mmCIF file of C-alpha atoms in Angstrom:
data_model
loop_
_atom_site.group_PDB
_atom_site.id
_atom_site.type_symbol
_atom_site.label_atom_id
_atom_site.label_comp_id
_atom_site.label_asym_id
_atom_site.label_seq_id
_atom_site.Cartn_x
_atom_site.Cartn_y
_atom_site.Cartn_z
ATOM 1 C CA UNK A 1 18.121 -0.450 -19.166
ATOM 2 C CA UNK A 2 20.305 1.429 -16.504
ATOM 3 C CA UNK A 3 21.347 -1.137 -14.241
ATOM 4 C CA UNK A 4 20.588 -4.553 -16.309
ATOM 5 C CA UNK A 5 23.779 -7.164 -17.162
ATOM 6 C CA UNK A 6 22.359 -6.592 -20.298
ATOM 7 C CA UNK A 7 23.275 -2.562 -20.153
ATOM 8 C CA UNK A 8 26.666 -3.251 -19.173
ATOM 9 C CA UNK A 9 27.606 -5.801 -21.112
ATOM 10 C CA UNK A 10 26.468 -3.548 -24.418
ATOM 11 C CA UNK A 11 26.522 0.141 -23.375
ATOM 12 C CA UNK A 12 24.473 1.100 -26.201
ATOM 13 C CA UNK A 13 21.065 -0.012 -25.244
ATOM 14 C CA UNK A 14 21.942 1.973 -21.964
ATOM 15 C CA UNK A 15 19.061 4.762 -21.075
ATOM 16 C CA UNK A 16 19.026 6.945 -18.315
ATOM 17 C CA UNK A 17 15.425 8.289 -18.640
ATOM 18 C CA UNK A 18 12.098 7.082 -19.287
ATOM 19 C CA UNK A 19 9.005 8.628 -20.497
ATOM 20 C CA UNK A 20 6.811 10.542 -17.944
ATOM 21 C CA UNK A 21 4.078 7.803 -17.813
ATOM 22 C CA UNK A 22 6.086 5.505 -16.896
ATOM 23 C CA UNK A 23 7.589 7.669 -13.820
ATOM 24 C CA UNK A 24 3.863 8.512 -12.664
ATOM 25 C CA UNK A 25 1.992 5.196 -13.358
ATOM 26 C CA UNK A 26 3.556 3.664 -9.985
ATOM 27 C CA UNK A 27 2.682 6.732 -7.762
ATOM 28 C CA UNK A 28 -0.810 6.784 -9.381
ATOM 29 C CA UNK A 29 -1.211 3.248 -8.247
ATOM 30 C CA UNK A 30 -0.440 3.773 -4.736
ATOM 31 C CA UNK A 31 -2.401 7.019 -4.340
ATOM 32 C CA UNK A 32 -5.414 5.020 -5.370
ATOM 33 C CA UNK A 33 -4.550 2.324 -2.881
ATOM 34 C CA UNK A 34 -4.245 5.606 -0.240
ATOM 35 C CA UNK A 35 -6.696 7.131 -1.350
ATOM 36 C CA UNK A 36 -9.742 4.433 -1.768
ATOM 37 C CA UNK A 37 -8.654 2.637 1.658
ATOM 38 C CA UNK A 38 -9.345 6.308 3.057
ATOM 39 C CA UNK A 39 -12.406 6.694 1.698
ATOM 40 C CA UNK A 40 -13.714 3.126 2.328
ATOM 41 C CA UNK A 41 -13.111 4.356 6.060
ATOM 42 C CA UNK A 42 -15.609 7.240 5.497
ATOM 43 C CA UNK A 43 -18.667 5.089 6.942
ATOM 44 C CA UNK A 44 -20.482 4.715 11.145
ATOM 45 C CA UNK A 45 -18.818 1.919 12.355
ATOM 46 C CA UNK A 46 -15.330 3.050 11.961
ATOM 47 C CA UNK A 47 -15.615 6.749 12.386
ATOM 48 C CA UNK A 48 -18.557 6.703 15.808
ATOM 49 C CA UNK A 49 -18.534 2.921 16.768
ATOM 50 C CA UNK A 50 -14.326 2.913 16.345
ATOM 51 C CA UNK A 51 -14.511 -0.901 15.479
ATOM 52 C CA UNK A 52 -12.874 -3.204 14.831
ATOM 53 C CA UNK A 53 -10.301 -1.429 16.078
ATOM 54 C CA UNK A 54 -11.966 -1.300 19.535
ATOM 55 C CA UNK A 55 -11.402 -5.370 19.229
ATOM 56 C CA UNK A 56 -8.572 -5.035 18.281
ATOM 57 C CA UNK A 57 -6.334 -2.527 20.068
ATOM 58 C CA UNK A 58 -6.981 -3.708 23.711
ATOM 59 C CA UNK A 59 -5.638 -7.258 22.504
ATOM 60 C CA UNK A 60 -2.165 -5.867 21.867
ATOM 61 C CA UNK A 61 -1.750 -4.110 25.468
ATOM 62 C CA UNK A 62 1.331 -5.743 25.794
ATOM 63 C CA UNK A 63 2.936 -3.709 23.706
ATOM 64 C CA UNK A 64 6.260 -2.044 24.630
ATOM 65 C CA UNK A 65 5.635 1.759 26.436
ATOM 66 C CA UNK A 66 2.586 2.703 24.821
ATOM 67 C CA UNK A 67 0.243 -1.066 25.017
ATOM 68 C CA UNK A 68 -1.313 0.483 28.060
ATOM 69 C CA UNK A 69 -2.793 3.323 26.065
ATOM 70 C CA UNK A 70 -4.534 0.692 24.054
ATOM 71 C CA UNK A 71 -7.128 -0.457 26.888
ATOM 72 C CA UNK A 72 -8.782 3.175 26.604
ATOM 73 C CA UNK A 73 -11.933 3.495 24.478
ATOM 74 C CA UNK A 74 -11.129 6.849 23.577
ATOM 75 C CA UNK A 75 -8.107 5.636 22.188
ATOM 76 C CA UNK A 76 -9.756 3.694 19.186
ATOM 77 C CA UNK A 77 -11.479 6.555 18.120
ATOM 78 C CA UNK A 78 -8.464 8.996 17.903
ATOM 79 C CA UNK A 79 -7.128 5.521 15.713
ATOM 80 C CA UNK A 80 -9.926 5.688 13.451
ATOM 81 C CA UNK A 81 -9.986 9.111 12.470
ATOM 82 C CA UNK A 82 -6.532 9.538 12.428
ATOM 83 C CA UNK A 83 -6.119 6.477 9.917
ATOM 84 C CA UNK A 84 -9.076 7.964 7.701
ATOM 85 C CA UNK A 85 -7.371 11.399 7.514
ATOM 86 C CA UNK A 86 -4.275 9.216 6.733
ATOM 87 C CA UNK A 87 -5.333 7.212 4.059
ATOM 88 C CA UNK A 88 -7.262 10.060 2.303
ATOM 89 C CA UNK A 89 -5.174 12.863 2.374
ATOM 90 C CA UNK A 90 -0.953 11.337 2.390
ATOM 91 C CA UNK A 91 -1.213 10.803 -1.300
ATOM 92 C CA UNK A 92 -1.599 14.637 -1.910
ATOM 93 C CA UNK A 93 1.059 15.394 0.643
ATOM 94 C CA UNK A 94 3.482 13.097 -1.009
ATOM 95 C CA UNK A 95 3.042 15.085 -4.104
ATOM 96 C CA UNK A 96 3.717 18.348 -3.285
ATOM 97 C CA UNK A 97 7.244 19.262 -3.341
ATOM 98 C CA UNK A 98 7.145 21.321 0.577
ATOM 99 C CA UNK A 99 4.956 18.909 2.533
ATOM 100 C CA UNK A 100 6.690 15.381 1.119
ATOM 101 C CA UNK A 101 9.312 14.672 3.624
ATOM 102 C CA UNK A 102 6.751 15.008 6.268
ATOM 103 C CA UNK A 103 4.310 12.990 4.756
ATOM 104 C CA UNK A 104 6.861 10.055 4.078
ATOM 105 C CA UNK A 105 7.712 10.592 7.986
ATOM 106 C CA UNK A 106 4.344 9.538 8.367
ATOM 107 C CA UNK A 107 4.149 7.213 5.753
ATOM 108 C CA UNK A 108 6.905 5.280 8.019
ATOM 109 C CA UNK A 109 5.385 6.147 11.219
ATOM 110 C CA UNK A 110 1.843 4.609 10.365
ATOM 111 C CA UNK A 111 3.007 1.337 8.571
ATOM 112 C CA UNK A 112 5.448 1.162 11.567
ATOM 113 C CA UNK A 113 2.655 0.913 13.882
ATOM 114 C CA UNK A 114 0.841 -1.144 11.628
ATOM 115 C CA UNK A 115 3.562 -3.876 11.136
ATOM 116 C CA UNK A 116 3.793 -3.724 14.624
ATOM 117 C CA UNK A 117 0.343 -4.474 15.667
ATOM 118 C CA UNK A 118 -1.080 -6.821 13.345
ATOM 119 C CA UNK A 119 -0.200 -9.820 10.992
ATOM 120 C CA UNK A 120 -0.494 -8.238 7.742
ATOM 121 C CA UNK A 121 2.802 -9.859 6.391
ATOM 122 C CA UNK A 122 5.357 -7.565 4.277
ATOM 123 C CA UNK A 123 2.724 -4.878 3.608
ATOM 124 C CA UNK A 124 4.112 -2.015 5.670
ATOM 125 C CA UNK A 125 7.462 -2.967 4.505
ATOM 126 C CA UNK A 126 6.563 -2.808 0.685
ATOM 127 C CA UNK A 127 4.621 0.362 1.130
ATOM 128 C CA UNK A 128 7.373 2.356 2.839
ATOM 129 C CA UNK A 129 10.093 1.578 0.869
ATOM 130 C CA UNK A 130 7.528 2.077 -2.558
ATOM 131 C CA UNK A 131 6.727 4.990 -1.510
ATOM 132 C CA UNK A 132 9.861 6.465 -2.108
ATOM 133 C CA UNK A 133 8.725 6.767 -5.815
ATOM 134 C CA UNK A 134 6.846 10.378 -4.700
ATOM 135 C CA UNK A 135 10.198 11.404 -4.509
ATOM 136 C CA UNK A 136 12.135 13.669 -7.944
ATOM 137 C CA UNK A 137 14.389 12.069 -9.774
ATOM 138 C CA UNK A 138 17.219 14.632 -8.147
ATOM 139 C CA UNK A 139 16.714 12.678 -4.945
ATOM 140 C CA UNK A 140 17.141 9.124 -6.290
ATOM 141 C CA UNK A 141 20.028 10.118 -8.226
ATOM 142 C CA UNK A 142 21.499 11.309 -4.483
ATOM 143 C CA UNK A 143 20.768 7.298 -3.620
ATOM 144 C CA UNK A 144 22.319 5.967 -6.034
ATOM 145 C CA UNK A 145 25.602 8.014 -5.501
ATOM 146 C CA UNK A 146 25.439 7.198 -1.993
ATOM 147 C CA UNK A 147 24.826 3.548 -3.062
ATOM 148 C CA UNK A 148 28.085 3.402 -5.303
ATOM 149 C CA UNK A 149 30.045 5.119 -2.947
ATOM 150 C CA UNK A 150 29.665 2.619 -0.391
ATOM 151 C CA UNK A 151 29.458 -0.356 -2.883
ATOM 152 C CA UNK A 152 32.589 1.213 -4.162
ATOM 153 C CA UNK A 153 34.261 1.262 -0.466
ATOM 154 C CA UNK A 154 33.166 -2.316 -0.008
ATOM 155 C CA UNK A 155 35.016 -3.040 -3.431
ATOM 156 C CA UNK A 156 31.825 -4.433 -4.682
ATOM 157 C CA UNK A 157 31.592 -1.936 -6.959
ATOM 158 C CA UNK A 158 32.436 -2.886 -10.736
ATOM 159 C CA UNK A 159 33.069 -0.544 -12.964
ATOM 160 C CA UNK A 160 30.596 -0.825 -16.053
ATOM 161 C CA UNK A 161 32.084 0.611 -20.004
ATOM 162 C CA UNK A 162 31.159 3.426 -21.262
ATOM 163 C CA UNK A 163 27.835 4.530 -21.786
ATOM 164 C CA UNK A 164 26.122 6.496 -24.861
ATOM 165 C CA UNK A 165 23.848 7.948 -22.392
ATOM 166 C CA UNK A 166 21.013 7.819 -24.713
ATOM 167 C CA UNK A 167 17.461 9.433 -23.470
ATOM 168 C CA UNK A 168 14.283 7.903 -23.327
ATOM 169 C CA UNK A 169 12.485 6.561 -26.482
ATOM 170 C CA UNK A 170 8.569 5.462 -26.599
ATOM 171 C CA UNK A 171 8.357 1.688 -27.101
ATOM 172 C CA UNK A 172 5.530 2.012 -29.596
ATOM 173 C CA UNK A 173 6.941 4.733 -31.331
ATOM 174 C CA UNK A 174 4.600 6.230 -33.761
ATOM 175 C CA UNK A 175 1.970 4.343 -32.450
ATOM 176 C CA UNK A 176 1.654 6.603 -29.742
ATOM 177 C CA UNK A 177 -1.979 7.227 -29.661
ATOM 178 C CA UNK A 178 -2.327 3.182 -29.025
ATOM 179 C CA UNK A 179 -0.232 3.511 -25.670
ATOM 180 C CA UNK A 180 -2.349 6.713 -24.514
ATOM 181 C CA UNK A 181 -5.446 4.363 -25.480
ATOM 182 C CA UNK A 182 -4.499 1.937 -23.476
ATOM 183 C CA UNK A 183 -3.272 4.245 -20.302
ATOM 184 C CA UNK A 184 -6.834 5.745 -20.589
ATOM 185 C CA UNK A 185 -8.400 2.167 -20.034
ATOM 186 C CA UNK A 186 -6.154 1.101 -17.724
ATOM 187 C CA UNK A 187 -6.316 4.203 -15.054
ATOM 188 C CA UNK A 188 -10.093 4.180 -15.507
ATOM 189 C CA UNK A 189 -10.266 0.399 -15.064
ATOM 190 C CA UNK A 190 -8.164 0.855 -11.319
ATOM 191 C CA UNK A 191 -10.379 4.058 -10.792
ATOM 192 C CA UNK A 192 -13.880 2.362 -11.804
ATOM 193 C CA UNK A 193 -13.385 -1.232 -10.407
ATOM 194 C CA UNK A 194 -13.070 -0.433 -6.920
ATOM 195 C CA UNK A 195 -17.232 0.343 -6.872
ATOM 196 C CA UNK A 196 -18.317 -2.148 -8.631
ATOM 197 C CA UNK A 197 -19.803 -3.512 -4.788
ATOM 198 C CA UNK A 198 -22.797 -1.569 -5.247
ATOM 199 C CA UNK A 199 -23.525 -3.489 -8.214
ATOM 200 C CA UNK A 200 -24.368 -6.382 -5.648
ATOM 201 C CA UNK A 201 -26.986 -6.498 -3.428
ATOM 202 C CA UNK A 202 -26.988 -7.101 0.741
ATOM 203 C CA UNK A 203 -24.496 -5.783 3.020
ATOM 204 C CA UNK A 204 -20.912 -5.368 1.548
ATOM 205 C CA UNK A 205 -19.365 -6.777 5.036
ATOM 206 C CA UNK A 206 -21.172 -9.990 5.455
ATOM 207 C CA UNK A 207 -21.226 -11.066 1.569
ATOM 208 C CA UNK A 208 -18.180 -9.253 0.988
ATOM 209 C CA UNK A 209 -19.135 -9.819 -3.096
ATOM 210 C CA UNK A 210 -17.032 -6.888 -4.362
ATOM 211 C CA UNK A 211 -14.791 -6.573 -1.182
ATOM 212 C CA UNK A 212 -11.768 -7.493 -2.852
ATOM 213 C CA UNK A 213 -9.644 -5.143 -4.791
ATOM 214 C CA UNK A 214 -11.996 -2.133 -3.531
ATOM 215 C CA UNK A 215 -9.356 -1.559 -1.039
ATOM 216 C CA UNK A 216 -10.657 -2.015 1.955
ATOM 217 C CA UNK A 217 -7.944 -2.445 4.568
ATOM 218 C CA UNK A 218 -8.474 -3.833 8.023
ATOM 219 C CA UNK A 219 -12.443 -2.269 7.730
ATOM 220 C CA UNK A 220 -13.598 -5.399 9.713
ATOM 221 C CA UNK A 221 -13.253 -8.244 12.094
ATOM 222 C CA UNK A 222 -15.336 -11.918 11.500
ATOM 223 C CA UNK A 223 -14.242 -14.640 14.016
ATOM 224 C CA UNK A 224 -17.080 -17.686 13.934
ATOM 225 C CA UNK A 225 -17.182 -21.077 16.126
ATOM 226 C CA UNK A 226 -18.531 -24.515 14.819
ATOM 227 C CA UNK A 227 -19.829 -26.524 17.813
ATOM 228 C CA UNK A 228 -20.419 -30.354 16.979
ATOM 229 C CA UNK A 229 -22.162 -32.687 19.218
ATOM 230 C CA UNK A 230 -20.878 -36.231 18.536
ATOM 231 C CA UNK A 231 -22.901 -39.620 19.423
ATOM 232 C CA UNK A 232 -22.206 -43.173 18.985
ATOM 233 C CA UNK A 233 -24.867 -45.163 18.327
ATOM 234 C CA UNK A 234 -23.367 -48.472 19.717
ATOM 235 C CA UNK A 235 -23.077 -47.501 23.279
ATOM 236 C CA UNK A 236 -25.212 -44.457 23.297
ATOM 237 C CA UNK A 237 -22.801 -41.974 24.651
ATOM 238 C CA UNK A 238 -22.807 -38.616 23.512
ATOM 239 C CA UNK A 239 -19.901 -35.840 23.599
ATOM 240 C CA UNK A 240 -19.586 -32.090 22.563
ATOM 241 C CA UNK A 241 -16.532 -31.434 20.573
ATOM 242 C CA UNK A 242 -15.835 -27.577 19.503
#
């Protein structure tokens, strides 16, 4: 309702704020992303047995200046730790006012890497650029004047009427104890369904029942081969096909 046709073309739906739920409920999503990927990394094989990353690092020695590192050992444990730490502590960094531009630095430098090294699609793209939502208000204000200045130096800029400049007003309005309700069953929902693996039996990394949506990012490496040994009965001959 700020930057919508439908704001500019009738300035009096216009709103410049929103209610404080809605301004937290994003970076309360990807803190639990953070912070459950981090702990998810809290087990042996990533933390003293550095895998898959061991796997997986000396494939990508090619990489420009620093893919020789990668054939060390030692270097998939420093990995491994240093993504755990990562994971588990950036959300809290990201929310305190003095340590946030720091912690976005590394926000960028780690999906960087990440985007770099392995095929995981738009992922480190998305989470750099949503992570920006840690950030006050003042600061996004400060993009968007930079924004319209140089929209307005392009001449792409056009000028929208007048606005009423109305403040923020609950959507359910006096049914505001249904909205904190359902807030309450959502956050505990995203904070409760992530466990719900030791519900199943076995070994959470070979029958991966409750894998998905706990968070568990890049935790593990399965690669299988099928080998199929092929005979016709007419002429006898056999033949091994992989």
């Amino acid at each position: 309702k700020s930057f919508s046709l439908d704001a500019w073309r009738n300035p009096k739906i216009k709103k410049n704020k929103v209610e404080a739920w809605v301004r937290w409920i994003i970076p309360l999503q990807l803190a639990i992303v953070y912070f459950f990927a981090g702990v998810a990394k809290l087990n042996p094989e990533w933390l003293f047995a550095a895998q898959p990353l061991k796997i997986w690092l000396p494939a990508n020695d090619k990489v420009w200046i620093i893919g020789e590192l990668f054939r060390y050992p030692e270097t998939a444990y420093v990995f491994s730790w240093a993504g755990m730490l990562y994971d588990t502590l950036v959300p809290f960094f990201l929310m305190w006012r003095k340590t946030r531009v720091w912690a976005y630095a590394a926000v960028i430098g780690f999906h960087s890497m990440t985007g770099i090294l392995f095929q995981i699609g738009v992922f480190p793209v998305v989470m750099i650029f949503s992570t920006l939502i840690f950030f006050s208000s003042e600061f996004h204000e400060k993009m968007i004047g930079w924004m319209k200045k140089i929209l307005k130096q392009m001449g792409m800029l056009i000028k929208s009427p007048s606005s009423t400049h109305a403040t923020a007003s609950s959507v359910f309005g006096h049914r505001k104890s249904l909205l904190y309700s359902f807030l309450v069953v959502y956050v505990s929902l995203q904070l409760l369904f992530p466990w719900r693996y030791v519900l199943y039996p076995g070994n959470l990394f070979w029958t991966e029942e409750g894998y998905r949506f706990s968070w568990r990012v890049m935790l593990m490496e399965k690669a299988g081969t099928a080998t199929f040994y092929v005979k016709d009965r007419k002429s006898g001959r056999e033949g091994i096909a992989i």
